[in-house]
XYZ file of C-alpha atoms in Angstrom:
132
model
C 118.206 71.262 33.638
C 121.388 68.806 33.270
C 122.315 65.714 35.006
C 119.141 65.490 36.844
C 119.275 68.410 39.150
C 115.789 69.407 40.762
C 114.763 72.801 40.081
C 114.421 74.730 43.562
C 111.321 75.776 44.343
C 110.500 79.423 45.153
C 107.919 80.487 47.547
C 104.801 81.615 46.216
C 105.205 85.286 47.473
C 108.662 85.293 45.334
C 107.595 83.644 42.277
C 104.219 85.996 41.609
C 106.831 88.808 42.645
C 109.144 87.890 39.782
C 105.726 87.391 37.317
C 104.858 90.992 38.234
C 108.495 92.672 37.615
C 108.344 90.617 34.641
C 104.622 92.257 33.388
C 105.625 95.836 34.385
C 108.191 95.497 31.855
C 106.378 94.182 29.093
C 102.989 96.234 29.448
C 105.886 99.249 29.703
C 107.619 98.623 26.533
C 104.779 97.392 24.655
C 101.218 98.416 26.726
C 98.520 96.452 27.629
C 96.860 95.164 23.794
C 100.261 93.949 22.549
C 102.247 92.680 25.673
C 102.081 89.008 25.411
C 101.691 86.499 28.439
C 104.537 84.129 26.703
C 106.976 87.193 26.801
C 106.141 87.493 30.417
C 106.186 84.051 31.191
C 110.014 84.165 29.694
C 110.984 87.201 31.408
C 109.953 86.126 34.749
C 112.043 82.504 33.496
C 108.434 80.662 34.068
C 105.939 78.417 31.988
C 102.679 80.278 30.795
C 100.645 78.031 32.442
C 102.360 78.861 35.934
C 100.994 82.714 34.695
C 97.654 82.021 34.795
C 97.481 79.833 37.237
C 99.030 82.676 39.886
C 97.191 85.453 38.113
C 94.185 83.558 36.373
C 94.606 86.032 33.513
C 96.090 89.298 31.708
C 93.326 91.346 32.893
C 93.613 90.694 35.913
C 97.610 90.592 35.711
C 97.510 93.995 34.468
C 95.256 95.018 37.643
C 97.668 93.205 40.269
C 100.485 95.398 38.420
C 98.885 98.716 38.626
C 98.024 98.066 42.291
C 101.249 96.824 43.363
C 103.292 99.873 41.906
C 100.364 102.694 42.724
C 101.081 101.225 46.590
C 105.130 101.304 46.110
C 104.663 105.408 44.564
C 102.505 105.868 47.290
C 104.536 104.186 49.965
C 107.542 106.554 48.125
C 105.949 110.029 48.789
C 104.680 108.675 52.453
C 107.887 108.194 53.552
C 109.250 111.193 51.913
C 107.189 113.308 53.819
C 107.236 111.410 57.232
C 109.316 112.375 60.314
C 109.701 115.323 62.461
C 107.768 118.719 62.345
C 108.659 119.782 58.989
C 106.747 123.147 58.058
C 103.833 122.310 55.522
C 105.644 123.670 52.561
C 108.856 122.114 53.224
C 106.675 118.603 53.595
C 104.993 119.371 50.099
C 108.542 119.812 48.466
C 109.536 116.447 50.356
C 106.745 114.746 49.027
C 107.459 116.092 45.587
C 110.753 115.096 45.474
C 109.920 111.763 46.507
C 107.275 111.521 44.128
C 109.870 112.253 40.905
C 112.642 110.353 42.479
C 110.489 107.325 42.643
C 109.232 108.069 38.833
C 112.866 108.371 37.464
C 114.322 105.097 39.578
C 111.365 103.253 38.000
C 110.462 104.301 34.626
C 108.768 101.164 33.611
C 106.773 101.283 36.810
C 105.362 104.927 35.737
C 105.065 104.070 32.698
C 102.227 101.505 33.793
C 100.782 104.155 36.024
C 100.541 107.343 34.043
C 99.699 105.946 30.477
C 98.983 102.612 30.256
C 96.514 102.160 32.898
C 94.586 105.220 32.336
C 93.977 104.820 28.576
C 93.344 100.826 28.423
C 89.506 102.146 29.462
C 87.726 100.198 32.085
C 88.412 98.494 34.875
C 92.315 99.883 34.773
C 91.372 103.854 34.427
C 89.423 102.862 37.915
C 92.399 101.465 39.207
C 94.572 104.347 38.074
C 91.700 106.884 39.610
C 91.625 105.330 43.186
C 95.700 105.805 43.332
C 95.342 109.009 42.651
């Protein structure tokens, strides 16, 4: 930082979201085993110790990613089927459309949920099963 300018402190929720966003990208690109906490910290623009301070371990970070991404996907599908008195077949179509739209618009999220979470064994497979 030039000229002694102070770094602006971000609220914890904003900083944590940045870390989770970076982690989802890294896990989607490299898989759980190959993703590094160094890369996640760099992508988030924070120090590696800060990632550990906020999220404790790589395992807890991955679990937090699975939970957050699953909640976002489920919220998108729920929003797609809400409202009005649509017939069941139209509600099903709206839910499917919302699901596939979300997956297409959030490919890293989808990779983490569909491929990474279920193939890494426990406890991640249980988290993925809960989402289903």
